[in-house]
PDB file of C-alpha atoms in Angstrom:
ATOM      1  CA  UNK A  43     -31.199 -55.263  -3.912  1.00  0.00           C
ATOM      2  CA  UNK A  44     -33.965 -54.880  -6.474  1.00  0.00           C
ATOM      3  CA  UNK A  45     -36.835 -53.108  -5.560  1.00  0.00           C
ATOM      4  CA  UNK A  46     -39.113 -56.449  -5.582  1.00  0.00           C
ATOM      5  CA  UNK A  47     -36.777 -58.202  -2.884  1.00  0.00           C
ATOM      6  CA  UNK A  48     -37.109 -55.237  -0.335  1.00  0.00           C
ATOM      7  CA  UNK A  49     -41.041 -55.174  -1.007  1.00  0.00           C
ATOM      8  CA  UNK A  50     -40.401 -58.572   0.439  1.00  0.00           C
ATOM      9  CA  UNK A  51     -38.161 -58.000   3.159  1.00  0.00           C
ATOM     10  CA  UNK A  52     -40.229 -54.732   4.248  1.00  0.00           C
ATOM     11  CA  UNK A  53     -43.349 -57.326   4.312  1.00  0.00           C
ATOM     12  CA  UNK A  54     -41.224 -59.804   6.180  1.00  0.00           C
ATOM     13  CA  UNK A  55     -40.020 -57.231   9.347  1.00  0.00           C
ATOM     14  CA  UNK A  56     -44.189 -55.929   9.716  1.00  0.00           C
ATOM     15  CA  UNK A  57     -46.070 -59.137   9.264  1.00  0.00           C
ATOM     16  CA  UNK A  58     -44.451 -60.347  12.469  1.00  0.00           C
ATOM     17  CA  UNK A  59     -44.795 -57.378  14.325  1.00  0.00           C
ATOM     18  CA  UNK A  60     -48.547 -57.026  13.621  1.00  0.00           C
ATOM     19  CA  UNK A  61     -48.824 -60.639  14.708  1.00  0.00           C
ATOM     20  CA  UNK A  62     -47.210 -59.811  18.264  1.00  0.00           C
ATOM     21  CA  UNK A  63     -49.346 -56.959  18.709  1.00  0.00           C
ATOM     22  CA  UNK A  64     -52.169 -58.873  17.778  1.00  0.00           C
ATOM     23  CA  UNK A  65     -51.832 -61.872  19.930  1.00  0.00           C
ATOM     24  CA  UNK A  66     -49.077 -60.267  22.790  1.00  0.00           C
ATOM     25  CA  UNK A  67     -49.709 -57.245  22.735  1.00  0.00           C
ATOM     26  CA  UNK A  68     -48.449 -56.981  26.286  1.00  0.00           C
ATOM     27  CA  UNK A  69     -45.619 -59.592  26.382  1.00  0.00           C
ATOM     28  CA  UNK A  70     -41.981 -57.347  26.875  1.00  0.00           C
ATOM     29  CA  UNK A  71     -40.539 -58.477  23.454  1.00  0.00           C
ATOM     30  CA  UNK A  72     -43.615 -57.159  21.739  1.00  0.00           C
ATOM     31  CA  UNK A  73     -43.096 -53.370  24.262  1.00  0.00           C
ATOM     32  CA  UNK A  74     -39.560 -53.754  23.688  1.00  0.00           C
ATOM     33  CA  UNK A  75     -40.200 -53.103  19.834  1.00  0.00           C
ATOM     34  CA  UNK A  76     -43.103 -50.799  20.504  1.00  0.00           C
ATOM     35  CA  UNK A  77     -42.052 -48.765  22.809  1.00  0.00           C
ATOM     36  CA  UNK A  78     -38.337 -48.013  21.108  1.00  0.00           C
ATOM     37  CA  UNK A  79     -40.404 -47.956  16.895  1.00  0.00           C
ATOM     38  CA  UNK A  80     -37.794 -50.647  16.203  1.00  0.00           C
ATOM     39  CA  UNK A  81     -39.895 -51.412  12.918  1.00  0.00           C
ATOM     40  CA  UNK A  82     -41.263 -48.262  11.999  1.00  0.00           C
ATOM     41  CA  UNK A  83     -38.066 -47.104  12.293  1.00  0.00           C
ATOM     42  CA  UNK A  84     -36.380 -49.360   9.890  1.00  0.00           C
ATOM     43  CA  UNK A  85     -38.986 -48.613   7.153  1.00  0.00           C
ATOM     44  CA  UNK A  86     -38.379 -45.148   7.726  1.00  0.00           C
ATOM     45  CA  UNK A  87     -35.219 -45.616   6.605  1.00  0.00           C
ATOM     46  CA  UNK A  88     -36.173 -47.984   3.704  1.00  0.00           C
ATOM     47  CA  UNK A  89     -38.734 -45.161   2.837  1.00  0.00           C
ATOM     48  CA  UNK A  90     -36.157 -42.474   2.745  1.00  0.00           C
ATOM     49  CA  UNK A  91     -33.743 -44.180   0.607  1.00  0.00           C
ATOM     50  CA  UNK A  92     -36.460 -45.118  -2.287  1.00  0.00           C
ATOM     51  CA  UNK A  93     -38.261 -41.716  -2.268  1.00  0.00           C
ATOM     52  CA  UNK A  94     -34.608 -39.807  -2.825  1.00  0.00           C
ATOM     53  CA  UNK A  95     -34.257 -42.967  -5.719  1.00  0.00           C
ATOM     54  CA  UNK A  96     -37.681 -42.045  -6.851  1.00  0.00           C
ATOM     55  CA  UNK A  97     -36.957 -38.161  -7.157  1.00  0.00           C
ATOM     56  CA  UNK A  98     -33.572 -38.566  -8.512  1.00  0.00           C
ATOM     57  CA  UNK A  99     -36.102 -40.551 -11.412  1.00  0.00           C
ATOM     58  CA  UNK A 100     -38.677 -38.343 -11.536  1.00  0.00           C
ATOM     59  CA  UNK A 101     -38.228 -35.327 -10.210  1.00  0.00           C
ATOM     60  CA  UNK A 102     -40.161 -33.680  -6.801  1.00  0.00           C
ATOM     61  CA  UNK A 103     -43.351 -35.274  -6.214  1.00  0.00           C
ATOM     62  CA  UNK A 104     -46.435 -33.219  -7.450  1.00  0.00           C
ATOM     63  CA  UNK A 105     -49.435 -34.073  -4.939  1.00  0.00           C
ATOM     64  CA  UNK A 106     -51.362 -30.838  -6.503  1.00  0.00           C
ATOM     65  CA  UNK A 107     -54.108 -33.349  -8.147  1.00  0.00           C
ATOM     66  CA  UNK A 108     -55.376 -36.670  -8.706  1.00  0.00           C
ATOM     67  CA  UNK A 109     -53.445 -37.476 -12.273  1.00  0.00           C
ATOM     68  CA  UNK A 110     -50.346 -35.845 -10.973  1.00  0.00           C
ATOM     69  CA  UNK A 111     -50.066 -38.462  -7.568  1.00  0.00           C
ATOM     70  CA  UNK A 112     -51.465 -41.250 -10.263  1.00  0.00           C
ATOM     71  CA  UNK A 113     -48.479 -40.204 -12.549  1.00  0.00           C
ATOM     72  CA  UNK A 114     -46.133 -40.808  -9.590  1.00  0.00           C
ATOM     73  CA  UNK A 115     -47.120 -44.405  -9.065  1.00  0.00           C
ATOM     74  CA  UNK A 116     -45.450 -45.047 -12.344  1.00  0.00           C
ATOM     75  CA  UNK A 117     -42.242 -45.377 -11.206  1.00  0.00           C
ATOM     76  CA  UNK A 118     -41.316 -48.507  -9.299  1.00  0.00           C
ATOM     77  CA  UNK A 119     -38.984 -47.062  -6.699  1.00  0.00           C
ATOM     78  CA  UNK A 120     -41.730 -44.149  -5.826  1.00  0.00           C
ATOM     79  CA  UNK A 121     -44.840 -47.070  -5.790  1.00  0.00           C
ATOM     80  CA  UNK A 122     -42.130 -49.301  -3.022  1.00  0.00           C
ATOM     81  CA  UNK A 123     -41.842 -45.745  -1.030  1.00  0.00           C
ATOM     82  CA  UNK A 124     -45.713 -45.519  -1.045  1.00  0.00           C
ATOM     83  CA  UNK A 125     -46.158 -49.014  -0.194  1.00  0.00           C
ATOM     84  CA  UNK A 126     -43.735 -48.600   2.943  1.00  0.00           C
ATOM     85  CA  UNK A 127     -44.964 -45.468   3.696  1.00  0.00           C
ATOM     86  CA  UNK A 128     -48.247 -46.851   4.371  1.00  0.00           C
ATOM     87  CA  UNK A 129     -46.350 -50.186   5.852  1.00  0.00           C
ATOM     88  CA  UNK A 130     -44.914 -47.715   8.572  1.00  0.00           C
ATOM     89  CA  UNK A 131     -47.554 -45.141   9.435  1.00  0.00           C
ATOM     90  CA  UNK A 132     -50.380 -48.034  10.173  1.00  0.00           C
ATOM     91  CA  UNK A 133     -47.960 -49.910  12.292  1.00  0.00           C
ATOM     92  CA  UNK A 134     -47.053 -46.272  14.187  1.00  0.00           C
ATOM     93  CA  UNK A 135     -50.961 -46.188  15.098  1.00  0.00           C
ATOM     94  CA  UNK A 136     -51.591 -49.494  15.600  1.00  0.00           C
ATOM     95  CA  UNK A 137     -48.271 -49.416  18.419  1.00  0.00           C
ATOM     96  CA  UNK A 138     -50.291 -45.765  19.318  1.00  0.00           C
ATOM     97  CA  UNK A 139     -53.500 -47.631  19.748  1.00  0.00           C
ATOM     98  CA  UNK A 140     -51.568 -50.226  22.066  1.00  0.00           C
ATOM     99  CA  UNK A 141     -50.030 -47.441  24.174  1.00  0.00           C
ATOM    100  CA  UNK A 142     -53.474 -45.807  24.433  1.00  0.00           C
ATOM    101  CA  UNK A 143     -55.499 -48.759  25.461  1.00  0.00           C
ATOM    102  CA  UNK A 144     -52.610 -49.209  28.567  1.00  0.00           C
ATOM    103  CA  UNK A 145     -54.995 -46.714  30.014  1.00  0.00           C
ATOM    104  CA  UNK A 146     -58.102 -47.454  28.750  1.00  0.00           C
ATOM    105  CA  UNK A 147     -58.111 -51.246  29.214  1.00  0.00           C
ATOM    106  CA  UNK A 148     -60.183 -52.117  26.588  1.00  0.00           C
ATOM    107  CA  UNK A 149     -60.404 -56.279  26.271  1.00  0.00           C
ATOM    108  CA  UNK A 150     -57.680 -58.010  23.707  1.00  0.00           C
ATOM    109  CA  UNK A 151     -61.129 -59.731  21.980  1.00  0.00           C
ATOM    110  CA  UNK A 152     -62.111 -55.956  20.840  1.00  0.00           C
ATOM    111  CA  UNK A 153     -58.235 -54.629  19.875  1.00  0.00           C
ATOM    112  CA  UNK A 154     -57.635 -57.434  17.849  1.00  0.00           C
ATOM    113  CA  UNK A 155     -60.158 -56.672  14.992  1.00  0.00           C
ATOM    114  CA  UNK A 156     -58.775 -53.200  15.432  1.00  0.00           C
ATOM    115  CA  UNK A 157     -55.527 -53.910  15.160  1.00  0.00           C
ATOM    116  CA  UNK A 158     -56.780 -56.345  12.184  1.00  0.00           C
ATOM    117  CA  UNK A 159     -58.599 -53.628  10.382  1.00  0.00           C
ATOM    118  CA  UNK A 160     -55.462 -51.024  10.870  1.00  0.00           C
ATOM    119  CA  UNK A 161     -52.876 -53.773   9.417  1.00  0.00           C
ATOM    120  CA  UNK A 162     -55.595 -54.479   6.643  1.00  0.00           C
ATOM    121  CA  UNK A 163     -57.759 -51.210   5.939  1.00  0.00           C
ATOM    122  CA  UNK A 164     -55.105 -48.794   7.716  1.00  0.00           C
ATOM    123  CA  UNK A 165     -58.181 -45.568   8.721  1.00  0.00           C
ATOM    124  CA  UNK A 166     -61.074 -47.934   9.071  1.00  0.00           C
ATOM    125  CA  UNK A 167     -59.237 -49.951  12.058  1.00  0.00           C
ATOM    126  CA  UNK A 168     -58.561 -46.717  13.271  1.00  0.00           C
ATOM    127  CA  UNK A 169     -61.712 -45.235  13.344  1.00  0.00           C
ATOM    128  CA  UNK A 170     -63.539 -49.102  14.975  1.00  0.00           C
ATOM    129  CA  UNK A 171     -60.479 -48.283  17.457  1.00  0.00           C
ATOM    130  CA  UNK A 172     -61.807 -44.608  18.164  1.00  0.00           C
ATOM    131  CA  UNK A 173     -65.163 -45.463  18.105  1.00  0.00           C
ATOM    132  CA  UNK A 174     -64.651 -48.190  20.767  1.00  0.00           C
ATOM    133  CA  UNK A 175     -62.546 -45.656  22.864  1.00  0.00           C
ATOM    134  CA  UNK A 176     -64.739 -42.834  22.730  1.00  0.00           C
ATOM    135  CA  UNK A 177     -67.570 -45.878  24.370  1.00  0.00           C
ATOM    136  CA  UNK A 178     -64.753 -46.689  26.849  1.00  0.00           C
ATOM    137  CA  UNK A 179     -64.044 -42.867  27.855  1.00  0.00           C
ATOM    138  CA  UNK A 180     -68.014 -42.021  28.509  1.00  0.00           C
ATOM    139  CA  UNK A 181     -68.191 -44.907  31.033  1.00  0.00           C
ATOM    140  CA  UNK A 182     -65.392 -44.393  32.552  1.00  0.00           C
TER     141      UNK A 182
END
């Protein structure tokens, strides 16, 4: 597979999982896959095979300054392990913001946006979600 059909197929398997934690969030299908990481887990494995593809490329990442992680999105196999990378880790605290609000019961009508915002804007979903929790947790 070329690296612009499993950009596709990676969209493909989250899309539908963001939906169902968007709209079921509490429907078994929708635990089933967030309680077992079914989809994080398969981009984890996506991830891992295009970073080693990446490195074989290019050598070991160099994070140590702006140009050098600008110089890595270069490549196309280490810009589709950065793109699932991010695909993987929002989805693992969006499903982390689902298992946290088991306790805190916060209505669907405020999740939603923050789930939204954490597909969309990954830490700025995140931080509506904290904000809203750290409400929740002073009433409580």
């Amino acid at each position: 597979m070329t690296p612009t059909e499993v950009f596709s197929i990676a969209g493909m398997i989250t899309m539908p999982m963001w939906i169902l934690m968007i709209v079921v969030p509490k429907w078994k299908v929708t635990r089933f896959l967030i309680d077992f990481k079914v989809i994080p887990l398969a981009l984890s494995a996506i991830y891992a095979v295009y970073i080693f593809k990446a490195m074989q490329i290019g050598g070991a990442p160099d994070f140590g300054s702006l140009a050098s992680v600008m110089a890595l999105f270069t490549e196309e196999h280490a810009v589709l392990a950065g793109w699932v990378h991010y695909l993987a880790f929002d989805l693992v605290v969006g499903m982390w913001m689902l298992d946290q609000n088991k306790k805190l019961q916060i209505h669907q009508v405020l999740m939603a946006p923050c789930l939204f915002g954490t597909f969309m804007l990954g830490p700025i979903g995140f931080l509506a979600f904290m904000i809203i929790r750290a409400i929740k947790s002073k009433k409580s």
